[in-house]
Amino acid sequence: MTGRSFLSRQEHFPLVESTNDVVRGWLADGTPEVCLAVADEQSAGRGREGRSWQAPSGAALLASLGFRPTWLPAEQAWRLAAITSLAMAEAAEEVAELKAGTIRLKWPNDLIVEREGRPLKVAGVLGETDGLGSADPRVVVGIGINADWAAADFPAELRTSMTSLRETGGGRPIDRTRLLAAFTHRLETRVEALREGRFDAAGWAGRQATTGRTVTIETPGGRREEAAAIEVDPATGALIVAGSDGSDRSIVSAEIVHVRLVGGV
């Protein structure tokens, strides 16, 4: 790490529509990387494909990061979301006093915890880009992690598919300030490595919960199919699956609406 400040701008908001929108506006106004917006609550938080992401005020850590990755090939921009996920997984395990590897990644954009063989969503990541391949590329990575959220307060329709760090850690309260500090510390290390051309491919692949499982793939046209997830490709970020005809193929996140683990999220 260098001696300069890692974050060019950091602001906390009690309530915003979307931290991703806040950071996108900062980048459009010329704010340098890496900038960070954090909110206690979002009124219009979103996930992939326009899905909503909402949590009670103070129950989740809601944050978005802004990058200007002129130093990163456009085809590798997905790695910014990948290192954000890895940094948060490690920070969450530390703060919630969890065994290393408890928090896993569900390709392409979720963090999960497995309980009795069932995957439960604990966090979601949303990456949005503008101008990739141009002289002014901009990447916004938003992450929302269920932190100090008691199971009794989970939405009824999500209780069988979600969890929180508080519940995973045995009911211990989660300090979101400490979680944010642990996260940004780890992210700084990973961003500096990525700037130097080093990506933690082994760490990213090793945390994947999708690998070795049967998944249901849904495409934008509404088509669904089941396939065996074989591995992830650290060069492209793709998921490698075996089709019904036995041939392997690569799927990138832009080609799908949802990948669901059979029997879970």
mmCIF file of C-alpha atoms in Angstrom, residues 9-240:
data_model
loop_
_atom_site.group_PDB
_atom_site.id
_atom_site.type_symbol
_atom_site.label_atom_id
_atom_site.label_comp_id
_atom_site.label_asym_id
_atom_site.label_seq_id
_atom_site.Cartn_x
_atom_site.Cartn_y
_atom_site.Cartn_z
ATOM 1 C CA ARG A 9 -14.141 10.908 -0.678
ATOM 2 C CA GLN A 10 -16.273 9.152 1.932
ATOM 3 C CA GLU A 11 -19.713 10.228 3.113
ATOM 4 C CA HIS A 12 -22.354 8.704 5.347
ATOM 5 C CA PHE A 13 -26.081 9.248 4.812
ATOM 6 C CA PRO A 14 -28.961 8.350 7.137
ATOM 7 C CA LEU A 15 -31.210 7.822 4.090
ATOM 8 C CA VAL A 16 -30.691 7.940 0.316
ATOM 9 C CA GLU A 17 -32.529 6.511 -2.649
ATOM 10 C CA SER A 18 -29.471 4.536 -3.796
ATOM 11 C CA THR A 19 -25.812 4.700 -2.817
ATOM 12 C CA ASN A 20 -24.936 3.549 -6.351
ATOM 13 C CA ASP A 21 -26.672 6.633 -7.742
ATOM 14 C CA VAL A 22 -24.854 8.881 -5.270
ATOM 15 C CA VAL A 23 -21.461 7.538 -6.320
ATOM 16 C CA ARG A 24 -22.330 7.631 -10.023
ATOM 17 C CA GLY A 25 -23.102 11.326 -9.607
ATOM 18 C CA TRP A 26 -19.794 11.927 -7.855
ATOM 19 C CA LEU A 27 -17.880 10.277 -10.682
ATOM 20 C CA ALA A 28 -19.808 12.295 -13.276
ATOM 21 C CA ASP A 29 -18.811 15.454 -11.388
ATOM 22 C CA GLY A 30 -15.127 14.509 -11.547
ATOM 23 C CA THR A 31 -14.530 12.927 -8.130
ATOM 24 C CA PRO A 32 -11.390 10.759 -8.342
ATOM 25 C CA GLU A 33 -11.285 7.152 -7.276
ATOM 26 C CA VAL A 34 -11.804 5.505 -4.854
ATOM 27 C CA CYS A 35 -14.924 7.187 -3.458
ATOM 28 C CA LEU A 36 -17.332 5.617 -0.986
ATOM 29 C CA ALA A 37 -20.932 6.343 -0.011
ATOM 30 C CA VAL A 38 -22.487 4.579 2.991
ATOM 31 C CA ALA A 39 -26.132 4.713 4.069
ATOM 32 C CA ASP A 40 -28.185 3.513 7.002
ATOM 33 C CA GLU A 41 -31.157 3.000 4.715
ATOM 34 C CA GLN A 42 -32.040 3.114 1.019
ATOM 35 C CA SER A 43 -35.474 3.936 -0.333
ATOM 36 C CA ALA A 44 -34.721 2.681 -3.851
ATOM 37 C CA GLY A 45 -31.865 0.213 -3.424
ATOM 38 C CA ARG A 46 -31.565 -2.278 -6.237
ATOM 39 C CA GLY A 47 -29.914 -5.503 -7.270
ATOM 40 C CA ARG A 48 -29.326 -7.042 -10.672
ATOM 41 C CA GLU A 49 -32.036 -6.822 -13.344
ATOM 42 C CA GLY A 50 -33.926 -4.139 -11.412
ATOM 43 C CA ARG A 51 -34.594 -6.246 -8.323
ATOM 44 C CA SER A 52 -35.085 -4.246 -5.137
ATOM 45 C CA TRP A 53 -32.763 -4.308 -2.129
ATOM 46 C CA GLN A 54 -34.170 -2.887 1.073
ATOM 47 C CA ALA A 55 -33.469 -3.384 4.752
ATOM 48 C CA PRO A 56 -34.607 -1.658 7.956
ATOM 49 C CA SER A 57 -32.536 1.347 8.976
ATOM 50 C CA GLY A 58 -29.338 0.212 10.682
ATOM 51 C CA ALA A 59 -29.885 -3.489 9.977
ATOM 52 C CA ALA A 60 -27.530 -3.681 6.995
ATOM 53 C CA LEU A 61 -24.270 -2.134 5.865
ATOM 54 C CA LEU A 62 -25.118 -0.429 2.569
ATOM 55 C CA ALA A 63 -22.194 0.948 0.603
ATOM 56 C CA SER A 64 -21.106 1.845 -2.916
ATOM 57 C CA LEU A 65 -17.619 2.391 -4.266
ATOM 58 C CA GLY A 66 -16.622 4.441 -7.284
ATOM 59 C CA PHE A 67 -13.636 3.604 -9.495
ATOM 60 C CA ARG A 68 -12.000 5.176 -12.547
ATOM 61 C CA PRO A 69 -10.084 2.084 -13.679
ATOM 62 C CA THR A 70 -7.976 3.472 -16.517
ATOM 63 C CA TRP A 71 -5.341 1.096 -15.145
ATOM 64 C CA LEU A 72 -7.482 -2.013 -15.683
ATOM 65 C CA PRO A 73 -8.312 -3.641 -19.053
ATOM 66 C CA ALA A 74 -12.015 -3.192 -19.810
ATOM 67 C CA GLU A 75 -12.566 -6.942 -19.999
ATOM 68 C CA GLN A 76 -11.304 -7.265 -16.425
ATOM 69 C CA ALA A 77 -13.611 -4.655 -14.875
ATOM 70 C CA TRP A 78 -15.625 -7.492 -13.283
ATOM 71 C CA ARG A 79 -12.692 -8.076 -10.958
ATOM 72 C CA LEU A 80 -13.569 -4.907 -9.022
ATOM 73 C CA ALA A 81 -16.825 -6.519 -7.911
ATOM 74 C CA ALA A 82 -14.950 -9.763 -7.225
ATOM 75 C CA ILE A 83 -12.398 -8.169 -4.897
ATOM 76 C CA THR A 84 -15.170 -6.185 -3.191
ATOM 77 C CA SER A 85 -16.935 -9.476 -2.441
ATOM 78 C CA LEU A 86 -13.753 -11.088 -1.145
ATOM 79 C CA ALA A 87 -12.892 -8.115 1.068
ATOM 80 C CA MET A 88 -16.371 -8.102 2.582
ATOM 81 C CA ALA A 89 -16.397 -11.871 3.134
ATOM 82 C CA GLU A 90 -13.130 -11.674 5.079
ATOM 83 C CA ALA A 91 -14.193 -8.600 7.052
ATOM 84 C CA ALA A 92 -17.554 -10.138 7.943
ATOM 85 C CA GLU A 93 -15.926 -13.331 9.206
ATOM 86 C CA GLU A 94 -13.621 -11.307 11.444
ATOM 87 C CA VAL A 95 -16.301 -9.043 12.905
ATOM 88 C CA ALA A 96 -18.908 -11.807 13.355
ATOM 89 C CA GLU A 97 -16.213 -14.166 14.744
ATOM 90 C CA LEU A 98 -16.849 -16.782 12.085
ATOM 91 C CA LYS A 99 -14.569 -19.530 10.891
ATOM 92 C CA ALA A 100 -12.633 -18.618 7.748
ATOM 93 C CA GLY A 101 -14.534 -19.770 4.685
ATOM 94 C CA THR A 102 -17.969 -19.562 6.343
ATOM 95 C CA ILE A 103 -19.082 -16.877 3.918
ATOM 96 C CA ARG A 104 -19.029 -18.100 0.348
ATOM 97 C CA LEU A 105 -19.688 -16.593 -3.055
ATOM 98 C CA LYS A 106 -22.613 -17.551 -5.240
ATOM 99 C CA TRP A 107 -21.807 -16.686 -8.823
ATOM 100 C CA PRO A 108 -22.070 -14.019 -10.009
ATOM 101 C CA ASN A 109 -23.037 -11.550 -7.297
ATOM 102 C CA ASP A 110 -24.183 -12.945 -3.926
ATOM 103 C CA LEU A 111 -22.528 -13.781 -0.623
ATOM 104 C CA ILE A 112 -24.106 -16.720 1.153
ATOM 105 C CA VAL A 113 -23.872 -18.841 4.283
ATOM 106 C CA GLU A 114 -24.746 -22.519 4.209
ATOM 107 C CA ARG A 115 -26.860 -23.880 7.032
ATOM 108 C CA GLU A 116 -27.562 -27.607 7.106
ATOM 109 C CA GLY A 117 -26.650 -27.764 3.441
ATOM 110 C CA ARG A 118 -29.011 -24.955 2.500
ATOM 111 C CA PRO A 119 -27.579 -21.724 1.056
ATOM 112 C CA LEU A 120 -28.866 -18.517 2.672
ATOM 113 C CA LYS A 121 -28.161 -15.085 1.214
ATOM 114 C CA VAL A 122 -26.316 -12.673 3.479
ATOM 115 C CA ALA A 123 -25.205 -10.034 0.952
ATOM 116 C CA GLY A 124 -25.628 -8.891 -2.624
ATOM 117 C CA VAL A 125 -23.262 -7.045 -4.948
ATOM 118 C CA LEU A 126 -24.205 -4.854 -7.909
ATOM 119 C CA GLY A 127 -21.638 -3.593 -10.405
ATOM 120 C CA GLU A 128 -22.538 -0.865 -12.897
ATOM 121 C CA THR A 129 -20.260 0.584 -15.574
ATOM 122 C CA ASP A 130 -20.001 3.570 -17.903
ATOM 123 C CA GLY A 131 -17.475 4.224 -20.629
ATOM 124 C CA LEU A 132 -15.501 1.001 -20.428
ATOM 125 C CA GLY A 133 -12.847 1.037 -23.140
ATOM 126 C CA SER A 134 -12.883 4.835 -23.312
ATOM 127 C CA ALA A 135 -10.543 7.407 -21.788
ATOM 128 C CA ASP A 136 -12.972 7.887 -18.882
ATOM 129 C CA PRO A 137 -14.125 4.484 -17.638
ATOM 130 C CA ARG A 138 -16.265 4.501 -14.506
ATOM 131 C CA VAL A 139 -17.274 1.553 -12.356
ATOM 132 C CA VAL A 140 -19.646 1.641 -9.405
ATOM 133 C CA VAL A 141 -19.772 -1.389 -7.105
ATOM 134 C CA GLY A 142 -22.568 -1.480 -4.550
ATOM 135 C CA ILE A 143 -22.769 -3.985 -1.725
ATOM 136 C CA GLY A 144 -25.456 -4.560 0.851
ATOM 137 C CA ILE A 145 -24.790 -7.007 3.667
ATOM 138 C CA ASN A 146 -27.300 -8.035 6.305
ATOM 139 C CA ALA A 147 -25.364 -7.137 9.436
ATOM 140 C CA ASP A 148 -27.146 -6.480 12.730
ATOM 141 C CA TRP A 149 -30.512 -7.890 11.609
ATOM 142 C CA ALA A 150 -32.371 -10.237 13.961
ATOM 143 C CA ALA A 151 -34.176 -13.208 12.402
ATOM 144 C CA ALA A 152 -37.447 -12.196 14.066
ATOM 145 C CA ASP A 153 -37.407 -9.077 11.881
ATOM 146 C CA PHE A 154 -36.734 -10.807 8.549
ATOM 147 C CA PRO A 155 -39.479 -10.273 5.935
ATOM 148 C CA ALA A 156 -41.844 -13.249 5.995
ATOM 149 C CA GLU A 157 -41.356 -13.942 2.293
ATOM 150 C CA LEU A 158 -37.555 -14.129 2.673
ATOM 151 C CA ARG A 159 -37.087 -15.974 5.952
ATOM 152 C CA THR A 160 -36.276 -19.281 4.279
ATOM 153 C CA SER A 161 -33.711 -17.801 1.890
ATOM 154 C CA MET A 162 -31.804 -15.134 3.839
ATOM 155 C CA THR A 163 -29.735 -14.691 6.972
ATOM 156 C CA SER A 164 -27.552 -12.056 8.653
ATOM 157 C CA LEU A 165 -24.160 -11.814 10.294
ATOM 158 C CA ARG A 166 -25.905 -11.454 13.654
ATOM 159 C CA GLU A 167 -27.751 -14.755 13.206
ATOM 160 C CA THR A 168 -24.767 -16.556 11.700
ATOM 161 C CA GLY A 169 -22.621 -15.416 14.605
ATOM 162 C CA GLY A 170 -24.977 -16.874 17.212
ATOM 163 C CA GLY A 171 -26.967 -13.725 17.925
ATOM 164 C CA ARG A 172 -24.036 -11.458 18.770
ATOM 165 C CA PRO A 173 -24.632 -7.799 17.855
ATOM 166 C CA ILE A 174 -22.671 -6.603 14.822
ATOM 167 C CA ASP A 175 -20.874 -3.256 14.918
ATOM 168 C CA ARG A 176 -21.342 -1.799 11.441
ATOM 169 C CA THR A 177 -18.634 0.829 11.986
ATOM 170 C CA ARG A 178 -16.113 -1.882 12.785
ATOM 171 C CA LEU A 179 -17.349 -3.933 9.816
ATOM 172 C CA LEU A 180 -16.888 -0.987 7.450
ATOM 173 C CA ALA A 181 -13.363 -0.329 8.741
ATOM 174 C CA ALA A 182 -12.384 -3.995 8.356
ATOM 175 C CA PHE A 183 -13.852 -4.022 4.864
ATOM 176 C CA THR A 184 -12.100 -0.899 3.579
ATOM 177 C CA HIS A 185 -8.780 -2.050 5.046
ATOM 178 C CA ARG A 186 -8.981 -5.331 3.133
ATOM 179 C CA LEU A 187 -10.288 -3.675 0.001
ATOM 180 C CA GLU A 188 -7.363 -1.256 -0.094
ATOM 181 C CA THR A 189 -4.932 -4.170 -0.098
ATOM 182 C CA ARG A 190 -6.824 -5.899 -2.893
ATOM 183 C CA VAL A 191 -7.168 -2.764 -5.024
ATOM 184 C CA GLU A 192 -3.447 -2.075 -4.763
ATOM 185 C CA ALA A 193 -2.728 -5.657 -5.835
ATOM 186 C CA LEU A 194 -5.096 -5.343 -8.782
ATOM 187 C CA ARG A 195 -3.408 -2.099 -9.841
ATOM 188 C CA GLU A 196 -0.155 -4.057 -9.927
ATOM 189 C CA GLY A 197 -1.728 -6.761 -12.088
ATOM 190 C CA ARG A 198 -2.332 -9.289 -9.325
ATOM 191 C CA PHE A 199 -5.778 -10.821 -8.843
ATOM 192 C CA ASP A 200 -6.518 -13.382 -6.122
ATOM 193 C CA ALA A 201 -7.846 -15.989 -8.528
ATOM 194 C CA ALA A 202 -7.376 -18.820 -6.033
ATOM 195 C CA GLY A 203 -9.254 -16.955 -3.303
ATOM 196 C CA TRP A 204 -12.091 -16.026 -5.645
ATOM 197 C CA ALA A 205 -12.445 -19.537 -7.034
ATOM 198 C CA GLY A 206 -11.975 -21.177 -3.634
ATOM 199 C CA ARG A 207 -14.921 -19.350 -2.062
ATOM 200 C CA GLN A 208 -17.345 -20.264 -4.836
ATOM 201 C CA ALA A 209 -20.386 -22.166 -3.568
ATOM 202 C CA THR A 210 -21.719 -22.588 -7.100
ATOM 203 C CA THR A 211 -18.935 -24.902 -8.234
ATOM 204 C CA GLY A 212 -19.894 -28.568 -8.188
ATOM 205 C CA ARG A 213 -23.632 -27.926 -7.804
ATOM 206 C CA THR A 214 -26.626 -28.121 -10.067
ATOM 207 C CA VAL A 215 -27.909 -24.679 -11.008
ATOM 208 C CA THR A 216 -30.971 -23.307 -12.725
ATOM 209 C CA ILE A 217 -30.062 -20.697 -15.332
ATOM 210 C CA GLU A 218 -32.647 -18.111 -16.376
ATOM 211 C CA THR A 219 -32.040 -15.999 -19.491
ATOM 212 C CA PRO A 220 -33.554 -12.597 -20.364
ATOM 213 C CA GLY A 221 -36.027 -14.314 -22.701
ATOM 214 C CA GLY A 222 -37.491 -16.319 -19.821
ATOM 215 C CA ARG A 223 -35.852 -19.604 -20.796
ATOM 216 C CA ARG A 224 -34.726 -21.822 -17.911
ATOM 217 C CA GLU A 225 -32.418 -24.790 -17.870
ATOM 218 C CA GLU A 226 -30.613 -26.898 -15.318
ATOM 219 C CA ALA A 227 -26.896 -27.478 -15.670
ATOM 220 C CA ALA A 228 -23.970 -28.714 -13.635
ATOM 221 C CA ALA A 229 -21.638 -25.874 -12.602
ATOM 222 C CA ILE A 230 -18.103 -27.133 -13.115
ATOM 223 C CA GLU A 231 -15.883 -24.161 -12.226
ATOM 224 C CA VAL A 232 -15.355 -20.433 -12.638
ATOM 225 C CA ASP A 233 -12.884 -18.907 -15.071
ATOM 226 C CA PRO A 234 -10.610 -16.375 -13.323
ATOM 227 C CA ALA A 235 -9.524 -14.958 -16.686
ATOM 228 C CA THR A 236 -13.004 -13.923 -17.818
ATOM 229 C CA GLY A 237 -15.194 -14.203 -14.703
ATOM 230 C CA ALA A 238 -17.405 -16.706 -16.496
ATOM 231 C CA LEU A 239 -19.175 -19.711 -15.006
ATOM 232 C CA ILE A 240 -18.348 -22.963 -16.783
#
